[in-house]
Coordinates of C-alpha atoms in Angstrom, one line a residue:
Chain A
X1 CA 25.4 -53.7 118.1
X2 CA 23.4 -50.6 119.1
X3 CA 20.9 -48.8 116.9
X4 CA 23.3 -45.8 117.0
X5 CA 26.2 -47.9 115.6
X6 CA 24.1 -49.4 112.9
X7 CA 22.8 -46.0 111.9
X8 CA 26.3 -44.5 111.9
X9 CA 27.3 -47.4 109.6
X10 CA 24.4 -46.8 107.2
X11 CA 25.2 -43.1 107.1
X12 CA 28.9 -43.6 106.5
X13 CA 28.3 -46.1 103.7
X14 CA 25.7 -43.8 102.1
X15 CA 28.0 -40.9 102.3
X16 CA 30.9 -42.9 100.8
X17 CA 28.7 -44.1 97.9
X18 CA 27.4 -40.5 97.3
X19 CA 30.9 -39.0 97.4
X20 CA 32.3 -41.7 95.1
X21 CA 29.4 -41.5 92.7
X22 CA 29.3 -37.8 92.4
X23 CA 33.1 -37.6 92.1
X24 CA 32.9 -40.1 89.3
X25 CA 30.2 -38.0 87.6
X26 CA 32.3 -34.8 87.9
X27 CA 35.4 -36.6 86.5
X28 CA 33.6 -38.2 83.6
X29 CA 31.8 -34.9 82.7
X30 CA 35.3 -33.5 82.0
X31 CA 35.6 -36.1 79.2
X32 CA 32.9 -34.3 77.2
X33 CA 34.2 -31.5 75.0
X34 CA 33.8 -27.9 76.0
X35 CA 33.0 -25.4 73.3
X36 CA 33.9 -21.9 74.5
X37 CA 33.3 -18.8 72.4
X38 CA 36.4 -17.7 70.5
X39 CA 35.0 -14.6 68.9
X40 CA 35.6 -11.3 70.7
X41 CA 33.2 -10.7 73.6
X42 CA 30.4 -8.2 73.3
X43 CA 29.6 -8.3 77.0
X44 CA 31.0 -9.6 80.2
X45 CA 31.1 -13.4 81.0
X46 CA 31.8 -12.6 84.7
X47 CA 28.7 -10.3 84.9
X48 CA 26.6 -12.9 83.2
X49 CA 27.6 -15.6 85.7
X50 CA 27.0 -13.3 88.6
X51 CA 23.6 -12.5 87.2
X52 CA 22.8 -16.2 86.7
X53 CA 23.4 -17.0 90.4
X54 CA 21.9 -13.8 91.8
X55 CA 19.3 -11.6 90.1
X56 CA 18.6 -14.2 87.5
X57 CA 17.3 -16.5 90.2
X58 CA 14.7 -14.0 91.5
X59 CA 11.1 -14.8 90.7
X60 CA 10.3 -11.4 89.2
X61 CA 13.0 -12.0 86.6
X62 CA 11.0 -14.9 85.3
X63 CA 7.7 -14.9 83.5
X64 CA 7.3 -18.6 84.5
X65 CA 7.6 -17.8 88.2
X66 CA 4.7 -15.4 87.8
X67 CA 2.6 -18.0 86.1
X68 CA 3.6 -20.9 88.4
X69 CA 3.8 -18.9 91.6
X70 CA 2.9 -21.8 93.9
X71 CA 5.2 -24.3 92.2
X72 CA 8.1 -21.9 92.2
X73 CA 7.7 -20.9 95.9
X74 CA 7.3 -24.6 96.7
X75 CA 10.5 -25.5 94.8
X76 CA 12.5 -22.7 96.5
X77 CA 11.2 -23.7 100.0
X78 CA 11.9 -27.4 99.4
X79 CA 15.4 -26.9 98.1
X80 CA 16.3 -24.3 100.9
X81 CA 15.0 -26.8 103.4
X82 CA 17.2 -29.6 101.9
X83 CA 20.3 -27.4 102.0
X84 CA 19.6 -26.6 105.7
X85 CA 18.9 -30.3 106.3
X86 CA 22.3 -31.2 105.0
X87 CA 23.8 -28.5 107.2
X88 CA 21.9 -29.9 110.1
X89 CA 23.1 -33.4 109.3
X90 CA 26.7 -32.1 109.4
X91 CA 26.0 -30.7 112.9
X92 CA 24.4 -33.8 114.3
X93 CA 27.6 -35.1 115.9
X94 CA 27.3 -32.1 118.2
X95 CA 23.5 -32.3 118.5
X96 CA 23.6 -32.4 122.3
X97 CA 25.4 -29.1 122.6
X98 CA 23.2 -27.3 120.1
X99 CA 21.0 -24.7 121.9
X100 CA 17.3 -25.8 122.0
X101 CA 16.3 -22.7 120.0
X102 CA 18.6 -23.5 117.2
X103 CA 17.4 -27.1 117.1
X104 CA 13.8 -26.0 117.1
X105 CA 14.5 -23.5 114.3
X106 CA 16.0 -26.3 112.2
X107 CA 13.0 -28.5 113.0
X108 CA 10.5 -25.9 112.0
X109 CA 12.3 -25.0 108.7
X110 CA 12.7 -28.7 107.8
X111 CA 9.0 -29.3 108.6
X112 CA 8.0 -26.5 106.3
X113 CA 10.2 -27.9 103.6
X114 CA 8.8 -31.3 104.1
X115 CA 5.3 -29.9 103.6
X116 CA 6.7 -28.4 100.3
X117 CA 7.9 -31.9 99.5
X118 CA 4.5 -33.3 100.0
X119 CA 3.0 -30.6 97.9
X120 CA 5.4 -31.8 95.2
X121 CA 3.5 -35.1 95.0
X122 CA 0.2 -33.2 94.7
X123 CA 1.6 -31.0 91.8
X124 CA 3.0 -34.0 90.0
X125 CA -0.3 -36.0 90.4
X126 CA -2.5 -33.1 89.7
X127 CA -1.0 -31.9 86.5
X128 CA -1.8 -34.5 83.8
X129 CA 1.2 -33.5 81.7
X130 CA 3.7 -33.8 84.6
X131 CA 2.1 -37.1 85.5
X132 CA 2.6 -38.3 81.9
X133 CA 6.4 -37.5 82.0
X134 CA 7.1 -38.5 85.6
X135 CA 9.1 -41.6 86.1
X136 CA 9.2 -43.9 89.2
X137 CA 12.6 -42.3 89.9
X138 CA 10.8 -38.9 90.2
X139 CA 8.6 -40.2 92.9
X140 CA 11.3 -42.2 94.6
X141 CA 13.6 -39.1 94.7
X142 CA 10.8 -36.9 96.1
X143 CA 9.9 -39.6 98.7
X144 CA 13.5 -39.9 99.9
X145 CA 14.1 -36.1 100.0
X146 CA 10.8 -35.6 101.9
X147 CA 11.6 -38.4 104.3
X148 CA 15.0 -36.9 104.9
X149 CA 13.3 -33.6 105.8
X150 CA 10.6 -35.2 108.0
X151 CA 13.2 -37.3 109.9
X152 CA 15.5 -34.4 110.2
X153 CA 12.7 -32.2 111.6
X154 CA 11.7 -34.9 114.2
X155 CA 15.4 -35.5 115.1
X156 CA 16.0 -31.7 115.7
X157 CA 13.1 -31.7 118.1
X158 CA 13.7 -35.1 119.7
X159 CA 17.4 -36.0 119.8
X160 CA 16.6 -39.7 120.5
X161 CA 15.5 -40.0 116.9
X162 CA 19.0 -39.3 115.6
X163 CA 19.6 -43.0 114.5
X164 CA 16.4 -42.8 112.3
X165 CA 17.6 -39.5 110.7
X166 CA 21.0 -41.0 110.0
X167 CA 19.6 -44.1 108.4
X168 CA 17.2 -42.1 106.2
X169 CA 20.1 -39.8 105.3
X170 CA 22.4 -42.7 104.5
X171 CA 19.8 -44.3 102.1
X172 CA 19.1 -40.9 100.5
X173 CA 22.8 -40.2 100.0
X174 CA 23.4 -43.7 98.5
X175 CA 20.6 -43.2 96.0
X176 CA 21.7 -39.7 95.0
X177 CA 24.4 -40.5 92.3
X178 CA 22.1 -42.9 90.5
X179 CA 19.0 -40.8 90.4
X180 CA 17.6 -37.4 89.5
X181 CA 18.8 -36.3 93.0
X182 CA 22.2 -35.8 91.3
X183 CA 20.8 -32.8 89.4
X184 CA 22.1 -30.5 92.2
X185 CA 25.6 -30.9 90.9
X186 CA 24.6 -30.1 87.3
X187 CA 22.6 -27.1 88.5
X188 CA 25.8 -25.1 89.1
X189 CA 27.2 -26.0 85.7
X190 CA 23.9 -25.3 83.9
X191 CA 23.4 -21.9 85.5
X192 CA 27.1 -21.1 85.0
X193 CA 27.0 -22.0 81.3
X194 CA 23.8 -19.9 80.9
X195 CA 25.5 -16.8 82.5
X196 CA 28.7 -17.4 80.6
X197 CA 27.0 -17.4 77.2
X198 CA 24.4 -14.7 77.8
X199 CA 27.0 -12.5 79.5
X200 CA 29.8 -13.0 77.0
X201 CA 27.5 -12.3 74.1
X202 CA 26.1 -9.2 75.6
X203 CA 22.5 -10.5 75.7
X204 CA 22.0 -9.6 79.4
X205 CA 22.1 -5.9 79.8
Chain B
X1 CA 17.8 -58.1 71.0
X2 CA 15.2 -56.0 69.2
X3 CA 15.3 -55.1 65.6
X4 CA 15.9 -51.5 66.7
X5 CA 19.1 -52.4 68.4
X6 CA 20.4 -54.2 65.4
X7 CA 19.6 -51.5 62.9
X8 CA 20.6 -48.5 64.9
X9 CA 24.0 -49.9 65.7
X10 CA 24.2 -48.9 69.4
X11 CA 28.0 -48.7 69.6
X12 CA 28.2 -46.4 66.6
X13 CA 25.3 -44.3 67.8
X14 CA 27.0 -43.9 71.2
X15 CA 30.2 -42.6 69.5
X16 CA 28.2 -40.3 67.3
X17 CA 26.2 -38.8 70.2
X18 CA 29.4 -38.5 72.3
X19 CA 31.0 -36.5 69.5
X20 CA 27.9 -34.2 69.1
X21 CA 27.2 -33.3 72.7
X22 CA 29.3 -30.8 74.6
X23 CA 29.5 -30.2 78.4
X24 CA 26.8 -27.5 78.2
X25 CA 24.4 -29.8 76.6
X26 CA 25.4 -32.6 79.1
X27 CA 24.5 -30.3 82.0
X28 CA 21.1 -29.5 80.3
X29 CA 20.4 -33.2 79.8
X30 CA 21.2 -34.0 83.4
X31 CA 19.7 -31.1 85.3
X32 CA 16.1 -31.1 84.3
X33 CA 13.7 -32.4 87.1
X34 CA 10.6 -32.2 84.9
X35 CA 9.0 -29.6 87.2
X36 CA 6.9 -28.2 84.3
X37 CA 7.6 -24.5 85.1
X38 CA 8.8 -23.9 81.5
X39 CA 5.5 -25.1 79.9
X40 CA 4.0 -21.7 79.0
X41 CA 7.4 -20.3 77.8
X42 CA 6.9 -22.1 74.5
X43 CA 5.0 -20.4 71.7
X44 CA 4.0 -23.9 70.4
X45 CA 2.3 -24.7 73.7
X46 CA 0.7 -21.2 74.0
X47 CA -0.7 -21.6 70.5
X48 CA -1.8 -25.2 70.9
X49 CA -1.5 -26.5 74.5
X50 CA -0.6 -30.2 74.5
X51 CA 2.1 -32.3 76.1
X52 CA 4.1 -32.7 72.8
X53 CA 4.5 -28.9 72.8
X54 CA 6.2 -28.6 76.2
X55 CA 9.9 -28.1 76.3
X56 CA 10.4 -30.8 78.9
X57 CA 8.6 -33.4 76.8
X58 CA 10.8 -32.6 73.8
X59 CA 14.0 -32.8 75.7
X60 CA 12.9 -36.0 77.4
X61 CA 12.9 -37.7 74.0
X62 CA 16.7 -37.3 73.6
X63 CA 17.2 -37.9 77.3
X64 CA 15.7 -41.4 77.0
X65 CA 18.3 -42.3 74.4
X66 CA 21.1 -40.5 76.3
X67 CA 20.3 -42.5 79.4
X68 CA 20.3 -45.8 77.5
X69 CA 23.7 -45.1 75.9
X70 CA 25.5 -43.4 78.8
X71 CA 23.9 -44.4 82.1
X72 CA 24.4 -48.1 82.9
X73 CA 22.0 -48.0 85.9
X74 CA 19.3 -46.3 83.8
X75 CA 19.9 -48.9 81.0
X76 CA 19.5 -51.8 83.5
X77 CA 16.4 -50.3 85.2
X78 CA 14.9 -48.6 82.1
X79 CA 11.3 -48.4 83.3
X80 CA 12.4 -46.8 86.6
X81 CA 14.6 -44.2 85.0
X82 CA 12.9 -43.9 81.6
X83 CA 15.6 -45.0 79.2
X84 CA 14.9 -46.5 75.8
X85 CA 16.7 -48.4 73.2
X86 CA 17.3 -46.0 70.3
X87 CA 15.4 -47.9 67.6
X88 CA 15.2 -46.5 64.0
X89 CA 11.6 -45.5 64.8
X90 CA 12.6 -43.6 67.9
X91 CA 15.4 -41.8 66.0
X92 CA 12.9 -40.8 63.3
X93 CA 10.4 -39.5 65.8
X94 CA 13.1 -37.6 67.6
X95 CA 14.2 -36.0 64.3
X96 CA 10.6 -34.9 63.6
X97 CA 10.2 -33.4 67.1
X98 CA 13.6 -31.6 66.8
X99 CA 13.0 -30.1 63.4
X100 CA 9.2 -29.4 63.4
X101 CA 8.2 -28.7 67.0
X102 CA 11.0 -26.6 68.3
X103 CA 12.4 -23.5 66.6
X104 CA 15.4 -23.4 69.0
X105 CA 14.2 -20.0 70.2
X106 CA 15.7 -20.4 73.7
X107 CA 12.9 -18.7 75.5
X108 CA 12.3 -21.6 77.8
X109 CA 16.0 -21.4 79.0
X110 CA 15.3 -17.9 80.5
X111 CA 12.3 -19.3 82.3
X112 CA 13.8 -22.4 83.7
X113 CA 15.0 -22.2 87.3
X114 CA 17.9 -24.5 86.3
X115 CA 18.6 -22.9 83.0
X116 CA 18.0 -26.0 81.0
X117 CA 18.8 -25.1 77.4
X118 CA 16.2 -27.1 75.6
X119 CA 17.1 -25.4 72.4
X120 CA 20.6 -26.7 72.8
X121 CA 19.3 -30.2 73.5
X122 CA 17.2 -30.0 70.4
X123 CA 20.2 -28.9 68.5
X124 CA 22.0 -32.1 69.7
X125 CA 18.9 -34.0 68.5
X126 CA 19.1 -32.3 65.1
X127 CA 22.8 -33.2 64.9
X128 CA 22.0 -36.8 65.7
X129 CA 19.2 -36.8 63.1
X130 CA 21.6 -35.4 60.5
X131 CA 24.3 -37.9 61.4
X132 CA 21.9 -40.8 61.2
X133 CA 20.2 -39.7 57.9
X134 CA 17.0 -38.6 59.5
X135 CA 17.2 -34.8 58.8
X136 CA 14.7 -33.2 56.4
X137 CA 16.0 -33.7 52.8
X138 CA 15.2 -30.1 51.9
X139 CA 17.6 -28.7 54.4
X140 CA 20.3 -31.1 53.4
X141 CA 19.9 -30.2 49.8
X142 CA 20.0 -26.5 50.5
X143 CA 23.2 -26.9 52.5
X144 CA 24.8 -29.0 49.8
X145 CA 23.8 -26.5 47.1
X146 CA 25.5 -23.7 49.1
X147 CA 28.7 -25.8 49.4
X148 CA 28.6 -26.6 45.7
X149 CA 28.2 -22.9 44.9
X150 CA 31.3 -22.1 46.9
X151 CA 33.3 -24.8 45.1
X152 CA 32.2 -23.6 41.6
X153 CA 31.9 -19.9 42.0
X154 CA 33.3 -19.2 38.5
X155 CA 30.3 -20.9 37.1
X156 CA 27.9 -18.6 38.9
X157 CA 30.0 -15.4 38.9
X158 CA 29.2 -13.9 35.5
X159 CA 25.4 -14.4 35.8
X160 CA 25.6 -12.9 39.3
X161 CA 27.5 -9.9 38.1
X162 CA 25.0 -9.3 35.3
X163 CA 22.2 -9.4 37.9
X164 CA 24.0 -6.9 40.1
X165 CA 24.4 -4.5 37.2
X166 CA 20.7 -4.6 36.8
X167 CA 20.1 -3.8 40.4
X168 CA 22.6 -1.0 40.3
X169 CA 20.2 0.9 38.0
X170 CA 17.6 0.8 40.8
X171 CA 20.2 2.1 43.2
X172 CA 21.0 5.0 40.9
X173 CA 17.3 5.8 40.5
X174 CA 16.8 5.9 44.2
X175 CA 19.9 7.9 45.1
X176 CA 19.5 10.2 42.2
X177 CA 23.1 9.7 41.4
X178 CA 24.5 8.0 38.3
X179 CA 27.7 7.4 40.2
X180 CA 26.0 5.1 42.8
X181 CA 27.4 1.6 42.4
X182 CA 27.2 -1.9 43.8
X183 CA 30.9 -2.9 43.8
X184 CA 31.7 -6.6 43.8
X185 CA 35.2 -8.0 44.6
X186 CA 36.6 -4.6 45.5
X187 CA 39.9 -5.3 47.3
X188 CA 40.7 -3.0 50.2
X189 CA 37.0 -2.0 50.8
X190 CA 36.3 -1.3 54.4
X191 CA 33.1 -3.5 54.5
X192 CA 32.2 -6.8 52.9
X193 CA 28.4 -6.8 52.8
X194 CA 26.9 -10.3 52.8
X195 CA 23.3 -10.3 51.5
X196 CA 20.6 -13.0 51.1
X197 CA 19.4 -14.3 47.7
X198 CA 16.9 -11.5 47.0
X199 CA 17.1 -7.9 45.7
X200 CA 15.4 -6.6 48.9
X201 CA 18.6 -7.5 50.8
X202 CA 20.9 -5.7 48.2
X203 CA 19.2 -2.6 46.8
X204 CA 18.1 -0.8 50.0
X205 CA 21.4 -1.4 51.7
X206 CA 23.3 -0.3 48.5
X207 CA 21.3 2.9 48.5
X208 CA 22.2 3.5 52.2
X209 CA 25.9 2.6 51.7
X210 CA 26.1 5.0 48.8
X211 CA 24.4 7.9 50.6
X212 CA 26.6 7.3 53.6
X213 CA 29.6 7.3 51.3
X214 CA 30.7 4.0 52.7
X215 CA 33.7 2.0 51.4
X216 CA 32.1 -1.3 50.7
X217 CA 31.8 -4.3 48.4
X218 CA 29.1 -6.9 47.9
X219 CA 29.8 -10.5 48.7
X220 CA 29.5 -13.2 46.0
X221 CA 27.8 -15.4 48.6
X222 CA 24.6 -15.3 50.6
X223 CA 24.7 -15.3 54.4
X224 CA 22.1 -18.1 54.9
X225 CA 23.6 -21.3 56.3
X226 CA 21.2 -24.1 56.2
X227 CA 23.7 -26.5 57.7
X228 CA 23.4 -24.5 60.9
X229 CA 19.7 -25.6 61.1
X230 CA 20.9 -29.2 60.6
X231 CA 23.4 -28.6 63.5
X232 CA 25.9 -30.0 61.1
X233 CA 29.1 -28.2 62.1
X234 CA 31.1 -29.7 59.3
X235 CA 28.8 -28.6 56.5
X236 CA 28.1 -25.3 58.2
X237 CA 31.9 -24.5 58.5
X238 CA 32.3 -25.2 54.8
X239 CA 29.5 -22.8 53.9
X240 CA 30.8 -20.1 56.2
X241 CA 34.3 -20.6 55.0
X242 CA 33.4 -19.2 51.6
X243 CA 32.7 -15.8 53.2
X244 CA 35.8 -15.9 55.5
X245 CA 38.0 -16.7 52.5
X246 CA 36.4 -13.9 50.4
X247 CA 36.8 -11.4 53.3
X248 CA 40.5 -12.4 53.8
X249 CA 41.2 -12.1 50.1
X250 CA 39.7 -8.7 49.8
X251 CA 41.4 -7.6 53.0
X252 CA 38.3 -5.9 54.4
X253 CA 38.1 -4.5 57.9
X254 CA 34.7 -5.9 58.6
X255 CA 32.0 -8.2 57.4
X256 CA 28.5 -6.9 57.6
X257 CA 25.7 -9.3 57.6
X258 CA 22.4 -8.4 56.1
X259 CA 19.1 -8.5 58.0
X260 CA 19.2 -12.3 58.6
X261 CA 18.3 -14.0 61.8
X262 CA 20.6 -16.9 61.9
X263 CA 23.2 -15.3 59.6
X264 CA 24.3 -12.9 62.3
X265 CA 25.0 -15.3 65.2
X266 CA 26.6 -17.8 62.8
X267 CA 29.1 -15.3 61.5
X268 CA 29.5 -13.3 64.8
X269 CA 29.9 -16.3 67.2
X270 CA 29.9 -19.7 65.6
X271 CA 32.3 -19.4 62.7
X272 CA 35.3 -18.5 65.0
X273 CA 34.5 -21.6 67.1
X274 CA 34.2 -23.9 64.1
X275 CA 37.5 -22.6 62.7
X276 CA 39.1 -22.6 66.1
X277 CA 40.6 -19.1 65.6
X278 CA 39.6 -15.5 65.8
X279 CA 38.6 -13.9 62.5
X280 CA 40.9 -11.2 61.2
X281 CA 38.0 -8.9 60.7
X282 CA 35.1 -7.5 62.7
X283 CA 31.6 -8.9 62.2
X284 CA 28.6 -6.7 62.6
X285 CA 24.9 -6.8 61.6
X286 CA 23.7 -4.2 59.1
X287 CA 21.5 -3.1 62.0
X288 CA 24.5 -2.0 64.0
X289 CA 25.9 -0.2 61.0
X290 CA 22.6 1.7 60.3
X291 CA 22.4 2.6 63.9
X292 CA 25.9 4.0 63.7
X293 CA 25.0 6.0 60.5
X294 CA 21.9 7.5 62.2
X295 CA 23.8 8.4 65.3
X296 CA 26.5 10.3 63.5
X297 CA 24.0 11.9 61.1
X298 CA 25.3 10.2 57.9
X299 CA 21.8 10.0 56.5
X300 CA 19.2 12.8 56.1
X301 CA 15.8 11.5 57.2
X302 CA 12.2 12.6 57.4
X303 CA 10.3 10.4 59.9
X304 CA 7.0 11.8 58.6
X305 CA 7.5 9.6 55.5
X306 CA 6.6 6.6 57.8
X307 CA 3.4 7.8 59.3
X308 CA 1.6 4.5 59.8
X309 CA 1.6 2.8 63.2
X310 CA 4.3 0.2 63.3
X311 CA 5.8 -2.4 65.6
X312 CA 9.0 -4.4 65.7
X313 CA 9.3 -8.2 66.0
X314 CA 12.5 -9.3 67.8
X315 CA 14.0 -12.2 65.9
X316 CA 15.1 -14.8 68.4
X317 CA 18.5 -15.1 66.7
X318 CA 19.2 -11.4 66.6
X319 CA 17.8 -10.7 70.0
X320 CA 17.9 -13.6 72.5
X321 CA 21.0 -15.0 70.7
X322 CA 22.6 -11.9 69.4
X323 CA 21.8 -9.2 72.0
X324 CA 20.5 -6.7 69.3
X325 CA 17.6 -5.2 71.2
X326 CA 18.1 -1.4 71.4
X327 CA 19.8 -0.8 68.0
X328 CA 16.7 -1.6 65.9
X329 CA 14.5 0.4 68.3
X330 CA 16.8 3.5 68.0
X331 CA 16.6 3.2 64.2
X332 CA 12.8 2.9 64.2
X333 CA 12.4 5.9 66.5
X334 CA 14.6 7.9 64.2
X335 CA 12.7 7.1 61.0
X336 CA 9.0 6.7 62.2
X337 CA 6.9 8.4 64.8
X338 CA 4.1 6.0 65.8
X339 CA 6.1 3.1 67.2
X340 CA 4.3 0.5 69.3
X341 CA 5.9 -2.3 71.3
X342 CA 4.5 -5.8 71.4
X343 CA 4.2 -7.3 74.8
X344 CA 6.3 -9.2 75.8
X345 CA 9.3 -8.0 73.8
X346 CA 13.1 -7.9 73.7
X347 CA 14.6 -10.9 75.5
X348 CA 11.2 -12.3 76.3
X349 CA 9.9 -11.9 72.8
X350 CA 8.0 -14.9 71.3
X351 CA 9.2 -16.6 68.2
X352 CA 7.2 -16.0 65.1
X353 CA 6.9 -19.8 64.6
X354 CA 9.2 -20.2 61.6
X355 CA 12.6 -20.2 63.0
X356 CA 15.5 -22.6 62.6
X357 CA 14.7 -23.7 59.1
X358 CA 11.0 -24.5 59.6
X359 CA 10.1 -21.9 56.9
X360 CA 12.1 -23.8 54.3
X361 CA 10.0 -27.0 54.6
X362 CA 6.7 -26.7 52.7
X363 CA 5.1 -29.8 54.2
X364 CA 5.4 -28.2 57.7
X365 CA 3.6 -24.9 56.7
X366 CA 0.5 -25.9 58.7
X367 CA 2.6 -26.5 61.8
X368 CA 4.4 -23.2 61.7
X369 CA 1.2 -21.2 61.0
X370 CA -0.4 -22.8 64.1
X371 CA 2.7 -22.1 66.1
X372 CA 2.6 -18.4 64.9
X373 CA -0.9 -17.9 66.3
X374 CA 0.5 -16.2 69.5
X375 CA 2.6 -13.8 67.4
X376 CA -0.4 -13.0 65.2
X377 CA -2.3 -12.1 68.4
X378 CA 0.5 -9.9 69.7
X379 CA 0.7 -8.0 66.4
X380 CA -3.1 -7.5 66.3
X381 CA -3.0 -6.1 69.9
X382 CA -0.6 -3.3 68.9
X383 CA -2.9 -2.0 66.2
X384 CA 0.2 -1.6 64.0
X385 CA -0.2 -1.6 60.2
X386 CA 3.5 -2.3 59.5
X387 CA 5.6 -4.9 61.2
X388 CA 9.3 -4.4 61.0
X389 CA 11.6 -7.4 61.4
X390 CA 15.3 -8.0 60.7
X391 CA 15.1 -11.7 59.8
X392 CA 14.0 -12.9 56.4
X393 CA 12.4 -16.1 57.8
X394 CA 10.4 -14.0 60.3
X395 CA 9.4 -11.6 57.5
X396 CA 8.1 -14.5 55.3
X397 CA 6.3 -16.1 58.2
X398 CA 4.7 -12.9 59.5
X399 CA 3.5 -12.1 55.9
X400 CA 1.8 -15.5 55.8
X401 CA 0.4 -15.0 59.4
X402 CA -1.1 -11.8 58.1
X403 CA -2.9 -13.7 55.3
X404 CA -3.8 -16.6 57.6
X405 CA -5.1 -14.7 60.5
X406 CA -6.4 -11.6 58.6
X407 CA -4.0 -9.1 60.2
X408 CA -3.9 -6.8 57.1
X409 CA -0.4 -5.7 57.8
X410 CA 2.7 -5.0 55.7
X411 CA 6.0 -6.5 56.7
X412 CA 9.3 -4.8 56.0
X413 CA 12.9 -4.6 57.0
X414 CA 14.7 -1.9 58.9
X415 CA 16.8 -1.1 55.8
X416 CA 13.7 -0.6 53.7
X417 CA 12.1 1.5 56.4
X418 CA 15.2 3.7 56.6
X419 CA 15.1 4.1 52.8
X420 CA 11.4 5.1 52.9
X421 CA 12.3 7.8 55.4
X422 CA 15.1 9.4 53.3
X423 CA 14.5 13.1 52.9

């Protein structure tokens, strides 16, 4: 059995566990009650949701982003890198037809995001309060996400490293539904609920 | 099995928490990555920087229990994922955190990149504390007293009406009209006005209603709903139901809530949800009504009567939860001429430190005075001599902050400020 076949197997298994686990989380979330506002609206829920996913994400809209400039920029860079990394993973079956410039662009972006991932360790160790509340899962999740970016960056530059990228991706995907990595699913709900309430109640002008 | 497991009755606790948490709270419980960006959003932390005062630490105390009850993997690998058996001691600690170190001001939600609603998580923690008998007795007693009043209104009614007759004389003095009245139980009135227990929430408003020739009637009940602070929807619904029933019996067009922080969002938003139906009347704050009076020139005012520098404190419930930011400022600009803003203000205003029932619990006075240090500094920086606020809890707290931090200010409400500006 070749390295390539083993890597493809790990990736497929990881993707299946991830899809099944996240699907289960989404289905079970529907079993919790949903309390929507019944009173007449004072503002627009749609505008609130739009704000939550657009202007409301911008750093100058948040006092915290001004105070934690480095942490905020690091977080944005890290997450953008992961999204691009996932896109790159989806493109890997056609890796050999991707233009070199595109591959090197992916490589550079994922490398920058990986540095942001490493900076995450520093921030978590450096801040005594974050250190106090951090769990082993926090470090494991950060390690896997950073390894995913590092291996993706190397793979984009050196195609022969594809099996390594697939194995790291498979392990990361398999870990996702059981760990804090699953927060990306709830992100859309949490921002949506925020926009819904603040918009409907006319709090966001 | 530990003693905690046996006494806390895990199965029952799981059922309770499942019934108390909704999808919005579930998302907030799950989405936090403990990045720490929210840290300085909290007035507790700004006033006294320590781990226990960070929003993420507070929320993590409920998350530990949530993970144990609802996440089998986290339960099995509890050290890895930080889950914990909900012992009686843990539940007691959670209750103390939820009631004494978070005023549910929701400021951190704005600052969180993921919109984690820590206030909502703490509300769930309060609900759990109430359901497990760990809530502050004072709040439970106040809520039960309000329910008892609703069930025995005939016992209280005559005494209340006598008191209102006494207050009516003050209204006649201030309006200069012997016809000025405080009607109670007037069927067909346009407005049912719901005060707090205190003449300062009846007399100035009665003066303004009379001068504006409003069709109104005074409620038999007060707007405060201590069960809301307990996050006890069942008790809170019963307390609010008294006003809904009164409004429906009197066939009023709208219910107007006095200057009360939580009273407004409770009646404006929560009651309809609790009852599962739209109310057959409009709900507004007295702030909105006064703003309307001033805009249509229903009151003759002289802003020179209010010459001292003044500032406005945005109550979290009226502002960040009620959207009333510009109405109070329009009123102040119409009745005073040296208005100074605190910074930050409006949606980013800091809590005074007494919100969500903290002011009602005497043994926590020290906690709230420390938490109010930031507000005291904000007020001092404006150089204002008068602080206007539209929440009675904020008013009480800012008065005490003035004494504690030597601010030498007077605290008043918008209604009183408007009365002082009457020509």
